[in-house]
Coordinates of C-alpha atoms and ligand atoms in Angstrom, one line a residue:
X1 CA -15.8 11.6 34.2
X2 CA -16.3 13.4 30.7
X3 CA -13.1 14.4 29.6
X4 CA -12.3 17.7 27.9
X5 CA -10.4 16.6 25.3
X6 CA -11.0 17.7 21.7
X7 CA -12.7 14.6 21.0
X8 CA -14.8 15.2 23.4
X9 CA -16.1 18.7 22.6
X10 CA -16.9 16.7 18.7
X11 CA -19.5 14.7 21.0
X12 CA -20.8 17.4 23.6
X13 CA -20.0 20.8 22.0
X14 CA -21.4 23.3 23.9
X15 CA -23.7 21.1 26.2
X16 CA -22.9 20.5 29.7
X17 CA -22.2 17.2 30.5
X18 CA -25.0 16.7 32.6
X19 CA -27.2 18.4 29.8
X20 CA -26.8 15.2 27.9
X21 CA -30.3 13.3 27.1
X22 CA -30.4 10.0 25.3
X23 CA -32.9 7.8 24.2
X24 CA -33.4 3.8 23.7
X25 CA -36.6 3.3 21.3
X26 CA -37.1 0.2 21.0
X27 CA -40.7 -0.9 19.0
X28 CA -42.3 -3.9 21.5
X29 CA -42.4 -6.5 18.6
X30 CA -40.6 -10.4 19.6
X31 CA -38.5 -11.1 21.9
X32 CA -35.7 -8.6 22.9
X33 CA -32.3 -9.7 20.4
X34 CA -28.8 -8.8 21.5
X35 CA -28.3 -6.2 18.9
X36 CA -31.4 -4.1 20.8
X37 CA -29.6 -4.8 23.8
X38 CA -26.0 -3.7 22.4
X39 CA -28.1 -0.1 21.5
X40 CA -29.4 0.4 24.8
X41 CA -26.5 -0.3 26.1
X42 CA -24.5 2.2 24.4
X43 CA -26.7 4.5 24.7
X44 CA -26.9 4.0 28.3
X45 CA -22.7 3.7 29.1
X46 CA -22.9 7.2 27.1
X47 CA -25.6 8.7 29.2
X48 CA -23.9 7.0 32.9
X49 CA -20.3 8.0 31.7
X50 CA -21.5 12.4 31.1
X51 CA -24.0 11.9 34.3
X52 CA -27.0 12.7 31.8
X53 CA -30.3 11.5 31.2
X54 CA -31.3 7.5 29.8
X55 CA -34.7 8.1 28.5
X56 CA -36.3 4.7 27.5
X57 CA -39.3 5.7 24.7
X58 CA -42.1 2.6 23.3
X59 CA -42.2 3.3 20.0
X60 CA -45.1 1.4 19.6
X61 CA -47.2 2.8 16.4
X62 CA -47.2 -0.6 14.4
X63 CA -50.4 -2.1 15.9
X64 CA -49.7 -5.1 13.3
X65 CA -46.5 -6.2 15.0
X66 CA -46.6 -4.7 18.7
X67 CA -47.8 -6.7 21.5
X68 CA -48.3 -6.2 25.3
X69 CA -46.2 -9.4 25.7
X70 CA -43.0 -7.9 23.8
X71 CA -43.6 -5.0 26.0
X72 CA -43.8 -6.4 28.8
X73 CA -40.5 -8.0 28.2
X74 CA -38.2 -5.6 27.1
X75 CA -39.0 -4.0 30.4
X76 CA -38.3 -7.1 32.5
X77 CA -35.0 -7.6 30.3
X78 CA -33.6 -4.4 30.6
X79 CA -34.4 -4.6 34.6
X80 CA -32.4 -7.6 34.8
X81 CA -29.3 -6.7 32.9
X82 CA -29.1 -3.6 34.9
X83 CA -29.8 -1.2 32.5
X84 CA -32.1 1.2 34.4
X85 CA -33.5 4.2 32.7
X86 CA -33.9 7.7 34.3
X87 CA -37.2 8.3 32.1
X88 CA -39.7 6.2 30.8
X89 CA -42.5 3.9 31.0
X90 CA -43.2 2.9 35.0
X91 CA -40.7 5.7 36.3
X92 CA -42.7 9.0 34.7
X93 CA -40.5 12.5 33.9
X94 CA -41.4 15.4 32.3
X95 CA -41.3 14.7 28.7
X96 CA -43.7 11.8 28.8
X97 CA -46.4 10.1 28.1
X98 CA -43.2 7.7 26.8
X99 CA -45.1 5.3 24.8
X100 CA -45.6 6.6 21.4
X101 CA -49.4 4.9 21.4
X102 CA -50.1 7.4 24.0
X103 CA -49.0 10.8 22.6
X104 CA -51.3 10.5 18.8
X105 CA -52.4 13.9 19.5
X106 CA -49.1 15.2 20.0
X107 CA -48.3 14.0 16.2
X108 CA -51.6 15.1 14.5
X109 CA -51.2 18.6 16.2
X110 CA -47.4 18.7 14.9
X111 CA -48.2 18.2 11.0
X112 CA -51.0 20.3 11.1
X113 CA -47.9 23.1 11.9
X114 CA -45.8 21.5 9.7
X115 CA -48.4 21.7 6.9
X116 CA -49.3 25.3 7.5
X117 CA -45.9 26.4 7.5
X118 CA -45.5 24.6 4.2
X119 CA -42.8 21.7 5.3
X120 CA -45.3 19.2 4.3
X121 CA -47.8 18.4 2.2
X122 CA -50.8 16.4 0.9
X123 CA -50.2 13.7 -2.1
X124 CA -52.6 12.3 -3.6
X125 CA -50.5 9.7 -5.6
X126 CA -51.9 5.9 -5.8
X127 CA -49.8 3.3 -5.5
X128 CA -50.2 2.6 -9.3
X129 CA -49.5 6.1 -10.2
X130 CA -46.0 5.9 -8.1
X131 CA -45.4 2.6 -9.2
X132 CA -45.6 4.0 -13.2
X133 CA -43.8 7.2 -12.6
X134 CA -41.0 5.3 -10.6
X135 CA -40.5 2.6 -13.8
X136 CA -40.7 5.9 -15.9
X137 CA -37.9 7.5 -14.1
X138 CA -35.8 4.5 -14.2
X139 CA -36.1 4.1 -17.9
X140 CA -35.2 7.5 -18.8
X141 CA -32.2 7.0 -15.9
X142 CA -33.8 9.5 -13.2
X143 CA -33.3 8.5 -9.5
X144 CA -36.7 6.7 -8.7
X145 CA -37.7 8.2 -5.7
X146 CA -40.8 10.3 -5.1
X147 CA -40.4 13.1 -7.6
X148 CA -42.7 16.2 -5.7
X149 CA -45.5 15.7 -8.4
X150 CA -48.1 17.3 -5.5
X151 CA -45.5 19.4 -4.2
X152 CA -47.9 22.3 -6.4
X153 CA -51.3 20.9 -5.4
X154 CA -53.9 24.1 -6.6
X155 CA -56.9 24.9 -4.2
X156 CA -58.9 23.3 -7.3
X157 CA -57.3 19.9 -7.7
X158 CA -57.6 19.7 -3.4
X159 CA -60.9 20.4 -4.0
X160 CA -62.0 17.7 -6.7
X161 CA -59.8 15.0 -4.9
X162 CA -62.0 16.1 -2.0
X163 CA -65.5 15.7 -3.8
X164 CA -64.2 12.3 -4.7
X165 CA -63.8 10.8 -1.5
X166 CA -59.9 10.4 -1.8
X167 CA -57.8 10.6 0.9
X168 CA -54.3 11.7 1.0
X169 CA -50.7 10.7 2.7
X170 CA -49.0 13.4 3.9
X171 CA -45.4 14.0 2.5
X172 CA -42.7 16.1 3.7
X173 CA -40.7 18.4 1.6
X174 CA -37.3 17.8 1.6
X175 CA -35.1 20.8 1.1
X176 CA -33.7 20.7 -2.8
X177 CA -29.9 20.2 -1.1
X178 CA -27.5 17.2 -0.5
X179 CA -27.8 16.9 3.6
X180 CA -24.3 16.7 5.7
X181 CA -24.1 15.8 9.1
X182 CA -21.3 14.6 11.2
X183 CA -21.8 11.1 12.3
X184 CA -19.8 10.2 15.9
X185 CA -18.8 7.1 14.6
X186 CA -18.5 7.7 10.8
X187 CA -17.6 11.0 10.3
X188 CA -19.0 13.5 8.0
X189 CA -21.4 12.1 5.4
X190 CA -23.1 13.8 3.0
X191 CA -26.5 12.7 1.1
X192 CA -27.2 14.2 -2.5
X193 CA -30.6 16.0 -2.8
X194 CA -31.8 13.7 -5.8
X195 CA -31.4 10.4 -3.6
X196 CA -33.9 12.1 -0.9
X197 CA -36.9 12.3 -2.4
X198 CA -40.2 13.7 -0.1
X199 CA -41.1 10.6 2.3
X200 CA -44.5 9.7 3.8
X201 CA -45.1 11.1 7.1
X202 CA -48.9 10.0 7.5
X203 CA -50.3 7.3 5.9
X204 CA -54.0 8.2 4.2
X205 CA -55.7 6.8 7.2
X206 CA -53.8 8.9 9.1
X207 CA -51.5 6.7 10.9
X208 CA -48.4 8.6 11.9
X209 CA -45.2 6.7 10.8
X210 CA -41.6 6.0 12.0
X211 CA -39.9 9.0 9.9
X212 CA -42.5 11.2 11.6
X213 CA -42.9 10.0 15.3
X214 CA -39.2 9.3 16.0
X215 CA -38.0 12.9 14.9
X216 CA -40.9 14.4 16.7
X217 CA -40.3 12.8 19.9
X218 CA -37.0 13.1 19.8
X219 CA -36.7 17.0 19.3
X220 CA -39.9 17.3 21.6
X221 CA -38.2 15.4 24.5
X222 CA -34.6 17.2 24.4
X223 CA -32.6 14.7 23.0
X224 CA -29.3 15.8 22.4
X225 CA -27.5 12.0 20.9
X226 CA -29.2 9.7 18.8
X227 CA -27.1 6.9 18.8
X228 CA -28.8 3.4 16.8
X229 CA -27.9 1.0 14.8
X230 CA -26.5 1.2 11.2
X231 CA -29.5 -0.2 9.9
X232 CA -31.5 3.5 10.5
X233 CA -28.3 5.3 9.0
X234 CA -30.9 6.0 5.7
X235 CA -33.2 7.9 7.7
X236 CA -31.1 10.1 9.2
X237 CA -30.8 12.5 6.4
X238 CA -34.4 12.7 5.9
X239 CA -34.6 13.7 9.6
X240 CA -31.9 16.0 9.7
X241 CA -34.5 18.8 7.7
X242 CA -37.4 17.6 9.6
X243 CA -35.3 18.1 13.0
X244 CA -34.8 21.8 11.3
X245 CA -37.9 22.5 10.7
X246 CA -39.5 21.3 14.1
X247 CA -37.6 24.0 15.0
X248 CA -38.4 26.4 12.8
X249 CA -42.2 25.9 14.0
X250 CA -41.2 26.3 17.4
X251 CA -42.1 22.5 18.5
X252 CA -38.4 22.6 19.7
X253 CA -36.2 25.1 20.7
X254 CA -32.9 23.1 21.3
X255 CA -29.8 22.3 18.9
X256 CA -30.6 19.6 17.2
X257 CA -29.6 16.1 17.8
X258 CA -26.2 14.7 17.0
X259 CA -26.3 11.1 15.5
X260 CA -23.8 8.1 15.7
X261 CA -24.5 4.7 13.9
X262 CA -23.6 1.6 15.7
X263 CA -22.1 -1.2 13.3
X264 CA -24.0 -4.0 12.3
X265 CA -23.4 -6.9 14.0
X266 CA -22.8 -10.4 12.4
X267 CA -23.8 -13.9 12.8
X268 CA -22.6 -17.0 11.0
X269 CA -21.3 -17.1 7.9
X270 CA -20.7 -13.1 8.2
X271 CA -24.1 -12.7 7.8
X272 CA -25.8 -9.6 9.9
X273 CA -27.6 -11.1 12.4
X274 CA -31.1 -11.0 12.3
X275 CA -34.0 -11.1 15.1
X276 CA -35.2 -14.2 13.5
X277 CA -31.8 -16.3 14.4
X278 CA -32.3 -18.0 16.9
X279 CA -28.4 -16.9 18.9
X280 CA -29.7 -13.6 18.8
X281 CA -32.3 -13.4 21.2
X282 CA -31.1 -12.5 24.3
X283 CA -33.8 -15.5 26.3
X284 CA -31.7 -17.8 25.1
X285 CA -28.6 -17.0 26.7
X286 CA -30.6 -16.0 29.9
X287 CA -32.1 -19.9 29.2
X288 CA -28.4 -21.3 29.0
X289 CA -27.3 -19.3 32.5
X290 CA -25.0 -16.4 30.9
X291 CA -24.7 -13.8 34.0
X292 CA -25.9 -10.0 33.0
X293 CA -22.8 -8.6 33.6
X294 CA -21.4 -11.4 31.3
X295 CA -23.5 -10.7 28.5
X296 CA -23.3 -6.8 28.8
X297 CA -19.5 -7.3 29.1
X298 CA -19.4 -9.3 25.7
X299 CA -21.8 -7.1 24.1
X300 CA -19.6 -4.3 25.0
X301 CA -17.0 -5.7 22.4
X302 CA -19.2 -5.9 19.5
X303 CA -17.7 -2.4 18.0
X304 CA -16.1 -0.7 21.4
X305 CA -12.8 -1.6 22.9
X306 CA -11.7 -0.3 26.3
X307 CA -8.3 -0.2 25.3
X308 CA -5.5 -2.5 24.6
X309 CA -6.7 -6.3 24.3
X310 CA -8.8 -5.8 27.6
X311 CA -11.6 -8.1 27.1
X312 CA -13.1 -8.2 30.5
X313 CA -14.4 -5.1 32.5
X314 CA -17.8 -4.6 34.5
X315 CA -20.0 -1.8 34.2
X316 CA -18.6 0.5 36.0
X317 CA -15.9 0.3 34.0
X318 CA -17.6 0.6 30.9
X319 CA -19.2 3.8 32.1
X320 CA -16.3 5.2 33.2
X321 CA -13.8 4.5 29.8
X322 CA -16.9 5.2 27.1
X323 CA -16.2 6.7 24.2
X324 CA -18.5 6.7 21.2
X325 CA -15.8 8.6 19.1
X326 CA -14.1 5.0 19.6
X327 CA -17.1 2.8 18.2
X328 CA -15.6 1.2 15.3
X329 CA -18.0 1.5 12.0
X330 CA -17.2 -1.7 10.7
X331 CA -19.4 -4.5 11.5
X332 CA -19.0 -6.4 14.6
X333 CA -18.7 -10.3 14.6
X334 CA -20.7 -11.7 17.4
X335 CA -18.6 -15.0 18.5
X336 CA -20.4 -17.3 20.7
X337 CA -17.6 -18.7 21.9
X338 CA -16.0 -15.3 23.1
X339 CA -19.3 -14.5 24.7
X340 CA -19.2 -18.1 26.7
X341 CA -15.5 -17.7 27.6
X342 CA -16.7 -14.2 29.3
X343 CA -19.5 -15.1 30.8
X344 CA -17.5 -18.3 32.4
X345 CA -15.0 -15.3 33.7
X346 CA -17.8 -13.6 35.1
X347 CA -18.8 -17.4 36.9
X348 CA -15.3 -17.6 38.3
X349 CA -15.8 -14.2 40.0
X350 CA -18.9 -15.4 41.9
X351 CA -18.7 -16.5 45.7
X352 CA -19.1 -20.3 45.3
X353 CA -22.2 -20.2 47.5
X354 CA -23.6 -18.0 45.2
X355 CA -23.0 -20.1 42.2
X356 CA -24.6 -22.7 44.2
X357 CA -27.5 -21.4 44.6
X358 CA -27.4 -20.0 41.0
X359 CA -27.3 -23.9 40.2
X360 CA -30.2 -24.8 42.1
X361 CA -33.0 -23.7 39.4
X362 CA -31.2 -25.7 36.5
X363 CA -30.1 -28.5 38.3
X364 CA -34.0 -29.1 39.2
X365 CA -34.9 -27.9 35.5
X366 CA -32.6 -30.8 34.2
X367 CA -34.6 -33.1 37.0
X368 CA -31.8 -33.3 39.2
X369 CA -31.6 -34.3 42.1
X370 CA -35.3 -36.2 40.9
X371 CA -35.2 -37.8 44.0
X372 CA -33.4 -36.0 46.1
X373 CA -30.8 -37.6 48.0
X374 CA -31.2 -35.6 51.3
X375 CA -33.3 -32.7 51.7
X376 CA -31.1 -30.1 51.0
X377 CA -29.5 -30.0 48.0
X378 CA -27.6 -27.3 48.7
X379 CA -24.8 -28.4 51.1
X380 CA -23.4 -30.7 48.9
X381 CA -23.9 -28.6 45.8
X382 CA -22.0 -25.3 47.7
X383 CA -18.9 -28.2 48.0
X384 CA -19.4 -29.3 44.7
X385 CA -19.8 -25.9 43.7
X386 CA -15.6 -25.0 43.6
X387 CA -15.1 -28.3 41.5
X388 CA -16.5 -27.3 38.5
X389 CA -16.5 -23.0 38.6
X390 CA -13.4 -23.1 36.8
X391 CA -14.3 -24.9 33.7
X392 CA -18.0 -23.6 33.3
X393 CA -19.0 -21.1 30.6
X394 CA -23.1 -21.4 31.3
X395 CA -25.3 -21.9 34.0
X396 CA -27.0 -24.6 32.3
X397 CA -24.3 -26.6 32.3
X398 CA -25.1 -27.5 36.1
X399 CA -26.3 -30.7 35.3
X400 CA -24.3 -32.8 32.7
X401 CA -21.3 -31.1 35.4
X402 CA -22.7 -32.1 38.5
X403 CA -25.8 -33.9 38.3
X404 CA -24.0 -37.6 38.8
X405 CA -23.7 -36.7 42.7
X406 CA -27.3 -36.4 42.9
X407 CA -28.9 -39.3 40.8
X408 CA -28.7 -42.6 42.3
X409 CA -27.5 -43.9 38.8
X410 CA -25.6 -41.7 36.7
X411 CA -26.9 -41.1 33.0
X412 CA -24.6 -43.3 30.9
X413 CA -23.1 -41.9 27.6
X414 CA -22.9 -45.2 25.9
X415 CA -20.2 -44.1 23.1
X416 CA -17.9 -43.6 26.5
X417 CA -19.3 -46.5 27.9
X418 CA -18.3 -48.3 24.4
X419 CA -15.2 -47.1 24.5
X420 CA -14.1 -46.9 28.5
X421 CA -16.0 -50.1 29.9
X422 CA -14.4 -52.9 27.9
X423 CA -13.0 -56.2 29.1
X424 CA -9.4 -54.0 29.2
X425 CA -10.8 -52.0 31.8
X426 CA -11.8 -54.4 33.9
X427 CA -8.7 -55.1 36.2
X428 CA -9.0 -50.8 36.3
X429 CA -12.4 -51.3 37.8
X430 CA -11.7 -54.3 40.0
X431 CA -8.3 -52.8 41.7
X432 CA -10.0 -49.5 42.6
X433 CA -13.1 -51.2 43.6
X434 CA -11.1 -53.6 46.1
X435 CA -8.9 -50.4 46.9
X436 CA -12.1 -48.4 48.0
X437 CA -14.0 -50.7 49.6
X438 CA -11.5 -50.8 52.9
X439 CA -10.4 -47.0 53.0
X440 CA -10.2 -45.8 56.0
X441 CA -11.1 -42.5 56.0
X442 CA -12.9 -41.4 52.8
X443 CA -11.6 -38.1 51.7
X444 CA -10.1 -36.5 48.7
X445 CA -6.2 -36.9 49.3
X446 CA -6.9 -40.8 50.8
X447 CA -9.0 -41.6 47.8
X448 CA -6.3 -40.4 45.6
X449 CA -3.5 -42.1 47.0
X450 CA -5.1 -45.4 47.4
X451 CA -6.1 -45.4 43.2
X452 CA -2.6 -43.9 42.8
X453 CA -1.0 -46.6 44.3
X454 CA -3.0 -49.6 43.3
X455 CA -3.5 -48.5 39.7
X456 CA -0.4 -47.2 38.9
X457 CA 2.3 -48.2 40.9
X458 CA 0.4 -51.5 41.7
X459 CA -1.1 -52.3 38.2
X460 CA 1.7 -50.3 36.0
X461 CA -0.8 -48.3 34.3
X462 CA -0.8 -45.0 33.1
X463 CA -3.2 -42.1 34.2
X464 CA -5.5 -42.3 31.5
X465 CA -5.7 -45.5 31.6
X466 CA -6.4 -46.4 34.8
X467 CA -8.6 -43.6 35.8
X468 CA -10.6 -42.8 32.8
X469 CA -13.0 -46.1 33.4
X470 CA -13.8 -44.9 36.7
X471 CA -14.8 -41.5 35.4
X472 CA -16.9 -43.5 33.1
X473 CA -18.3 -45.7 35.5
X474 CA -19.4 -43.2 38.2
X475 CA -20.1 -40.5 36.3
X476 CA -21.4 -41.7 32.9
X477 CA -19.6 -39.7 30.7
X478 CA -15.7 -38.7 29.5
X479 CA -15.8 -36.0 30.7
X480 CA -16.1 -34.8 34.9
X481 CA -15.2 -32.6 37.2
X482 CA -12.3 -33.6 38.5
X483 CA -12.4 -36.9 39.7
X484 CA -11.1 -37.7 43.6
X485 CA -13.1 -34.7 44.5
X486 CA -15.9 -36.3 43.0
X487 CA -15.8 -39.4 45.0
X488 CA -15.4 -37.8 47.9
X489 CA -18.4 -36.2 47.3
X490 CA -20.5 -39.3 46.0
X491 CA -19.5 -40.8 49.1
X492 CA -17.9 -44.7 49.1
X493 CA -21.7 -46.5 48.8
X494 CA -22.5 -44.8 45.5
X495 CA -19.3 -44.8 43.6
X496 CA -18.4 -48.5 44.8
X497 CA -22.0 -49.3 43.4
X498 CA -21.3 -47.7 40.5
X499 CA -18.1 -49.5 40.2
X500 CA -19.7 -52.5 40.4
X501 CA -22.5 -52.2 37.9
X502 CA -19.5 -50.8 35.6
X503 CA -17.7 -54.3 35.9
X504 CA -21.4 -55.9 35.7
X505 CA -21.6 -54.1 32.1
X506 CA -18.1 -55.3 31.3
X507 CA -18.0 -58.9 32.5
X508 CA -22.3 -59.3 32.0
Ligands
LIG1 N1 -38.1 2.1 17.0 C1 -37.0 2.1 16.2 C2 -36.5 0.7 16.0 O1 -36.8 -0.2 16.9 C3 -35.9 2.9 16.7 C4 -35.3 3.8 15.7 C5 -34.3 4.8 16.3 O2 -33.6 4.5 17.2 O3 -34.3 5.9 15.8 O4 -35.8 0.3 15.1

């Protein structure tokens, strides 16, 4: 529910709630990265929490860098985490086509305005000529940017540039004042006039670019927010005059967009995390079995707090607390091992059926059960399920957690096996092997107190001792879930096998 506090009315002013129109532009190039997905999601929690509009826009002019593929998937990824859009590509709306690669027209008819009306203009600067006059500038201490030289182009110099063949890039003119705008998340900032200089809006083979396209669209499809990453913070004051003058022109008629810049967000070593490291793209953490709503719950932290130290909230919640007047500008640390912790919350909250069957596709990916033991894996897995939900963090853990029930020889870690199945194990192994063998009914309570007894009111020895060889022996590693539950489930003819080839190793 918006609020109408003061704060509030420095995001919406005058705009109705429901007025509100944002945008996610992502440009189909890789594989989607969690900083992408921290934008949208922003963007969208703002949108869902004033009941306004979540456009999703392709910005897809590079035709180096985009593919079909990268499309394709930022699609399929947003569908998946939940974040649906109210506009865009596959659902249509008035403002489309929504795929920049589609609306070239639209951008060629929009400079020719921009040109008559004199906000931009043709330069006929090569790139040795900027090159020279930029070195120039610096030597005689001049900020280096463009410096208008065609700002004055005569009818005569257009016309021998013409007769030449040349071709030109078209520039706009940026107004000779420092720009202010009031940034939602930073406050005001202000950009001096001489660090501004006139920016390329079409290349000389008249390919629109970014500082064109993005403005365009924007102001043509009512957007009242941009809210992106810090990394586009630059750009914003050259788009502040070109949002102006679309108006001017009458491409749009609405105020123009306010802008908040989301804080960069960090990798290791404090370093801001790039697409090209490999924990930020968001396919491997879908890989390693993170939920959605775990990984839009921890990517909710990286520069917005709900409040207090709450670290764990759906959604819903989200929507309903956002505030981008709260983002924090400085940059966000993204800490794996936060995100896991979260995500193993969001495992806890699951039906354990449900995480059972959520197992099913990486137990079989990590080959288990490679020969199945019964036909259906899933009965045993849904009680086998509870045993482990409380200490898993990832989906992918399924295996190395549970896979020993379904193999008919458990993988054997041999540093534990070095260190749990020595000669001073043996009488361990032998006890609960002779103490098993006879039990009468084979459940969890009567498998415990027959070790209990044997081991360590029989033998004198103390828990760790006397138990962590079986762990070892019937389930390869140090580390189970939690043992007497996993007999049970092994069921006596497996883990007395096991036993036995463990005192085999020992005594062989
Ligand atoms: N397509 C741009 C990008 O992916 C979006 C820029 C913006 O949000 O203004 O970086």
């Amino acid at each position: 529910m918006p609020s109408t506090s003061g704060r509030t009315d420095a995001v919406l002013g005058d705009l109705a709630p429901e007025d509100v129109r944002v945008r996610f532009s992502p440009s189909p190039t890789g594989n989607p990265h969690v900083g992408l997905v921290r934008t949208a999601l922003f963007n969208w929690a703002f949108a869902r929490h004033y009941g306004g509009t979540f456009v999703l826009r392709i910005e897809d002019t590079d035709v180096t860098r985009d593919s079909e593929e990268s499309y394709l998937a930022l699609l399929e990824a947003f569908q998946w985490l939940g974040l649906n859009w109210d506009e865009g590509p596959e659902k249509g709306g008035d403002y489309g086509p929504y795929r920049q690669s589609l609306r070239y027209d639209i951008y060629t008819d929009v400079v020719r305005r921009l040109m008559d009306a004199g906000y931009a203009y043709h330069c006929y600067c090569s790139q040795e000529e900027l090159d020279q006059r930029r070195q120039a500038a610096r030597a005689a201490g001049r900020p280096s940017g463009y410096d208008g030289h065609w700002r004055a182009l005569t009818l005569d110099q257009f016309a021998a540039f013409k007769a030449k063949g040349r071709e030109p890039v078209v520039r706009f003119r940026m107004p000779d004042r420092s720009i202010s705008f009031v940034d939602l998340v930073r406050g005001e900032l202000t950009f001096d006039a001489e660090n501004v200089s006139d920016y390329v809006l079409v290349r000389a083979n008249g390919h629109s670019l970014y500082p064109l396209v993005n403005p365009v669209d924007d102001a043509m499809m009512d957007i009242t927010h941009v809210l992106r990453g810090e990394d586009l913070l630059s750009s914003t004051p050259r788009q502040v005059p070109l949002h102006e003058a679309l108006r001017e022109i009458g491409v749009a008629s609405g105020p123009l967009p306010r802008f908040g810049h989301l804080p960069f967000v960090l990798g290791e070593g404090n370093r801001k995390l790039s697409k090209r490291d490999p924990q930020s793209s968001l396919r491997l953490y879908r890989d390693r079995g993170f939920l959605p709503e775990g990984i839009v719950n921890y990517l909710a932290l990286l520069g917005w707090s709900i409040g207090g130290d709450r670290e764990f909230f759906s959604l819903d919640e989200m929507v309903e607390a956002f505030d981008i007047t709260r983002v924090n500008p400085n940059p966000a640390r993204f800490d794996l091992k936060k995100a896991e912790a979260i995500n193993g919350m969001w495992l806890r909250r699951l039906d354990p059926d449900d995480l059972a069957t959520r197992m099913v596709p990486y137990l079989q990916a990590g080959g288990v059960p490679p020969e199945n033991p019964s036909d259906e894996p899933l009965p045993p897995l849904k009680a086998a399920a509870p045993l482990v939900q409380e200490r898993m963090v990832a989906l992918d853990e399924s295996v190395g957690m549970l896979g020993l029930l379904f193999v008919d020889e458990p993988e054997m870690d041999e540093a534990a096996a070095a260190q749990a199945l020595t000669p001073a194990a043996l009488s361990a192994l032998d006890e609960a092997f002779k103490a098993l063998v006879d039990l009468g009914e084979w459940t969890t309570p009567a498998i415990e107190e027959a070790l209990r007894s044997s081991l360590i009111d029989g033998l004198g020895l103390k828990p760790r001792v006397a138990f962590g060889p079986i762990r070892v022996a019937v389930s390869g590693r140090r580390v189970s879930p939690p043992l007497f539950e996993s007999l049970e489930l092994l069921g006596r003819e497996r883990t007395l096998a096991r036993l036995d080839a463990a005192i085999a190793r020992v005594t062989g």
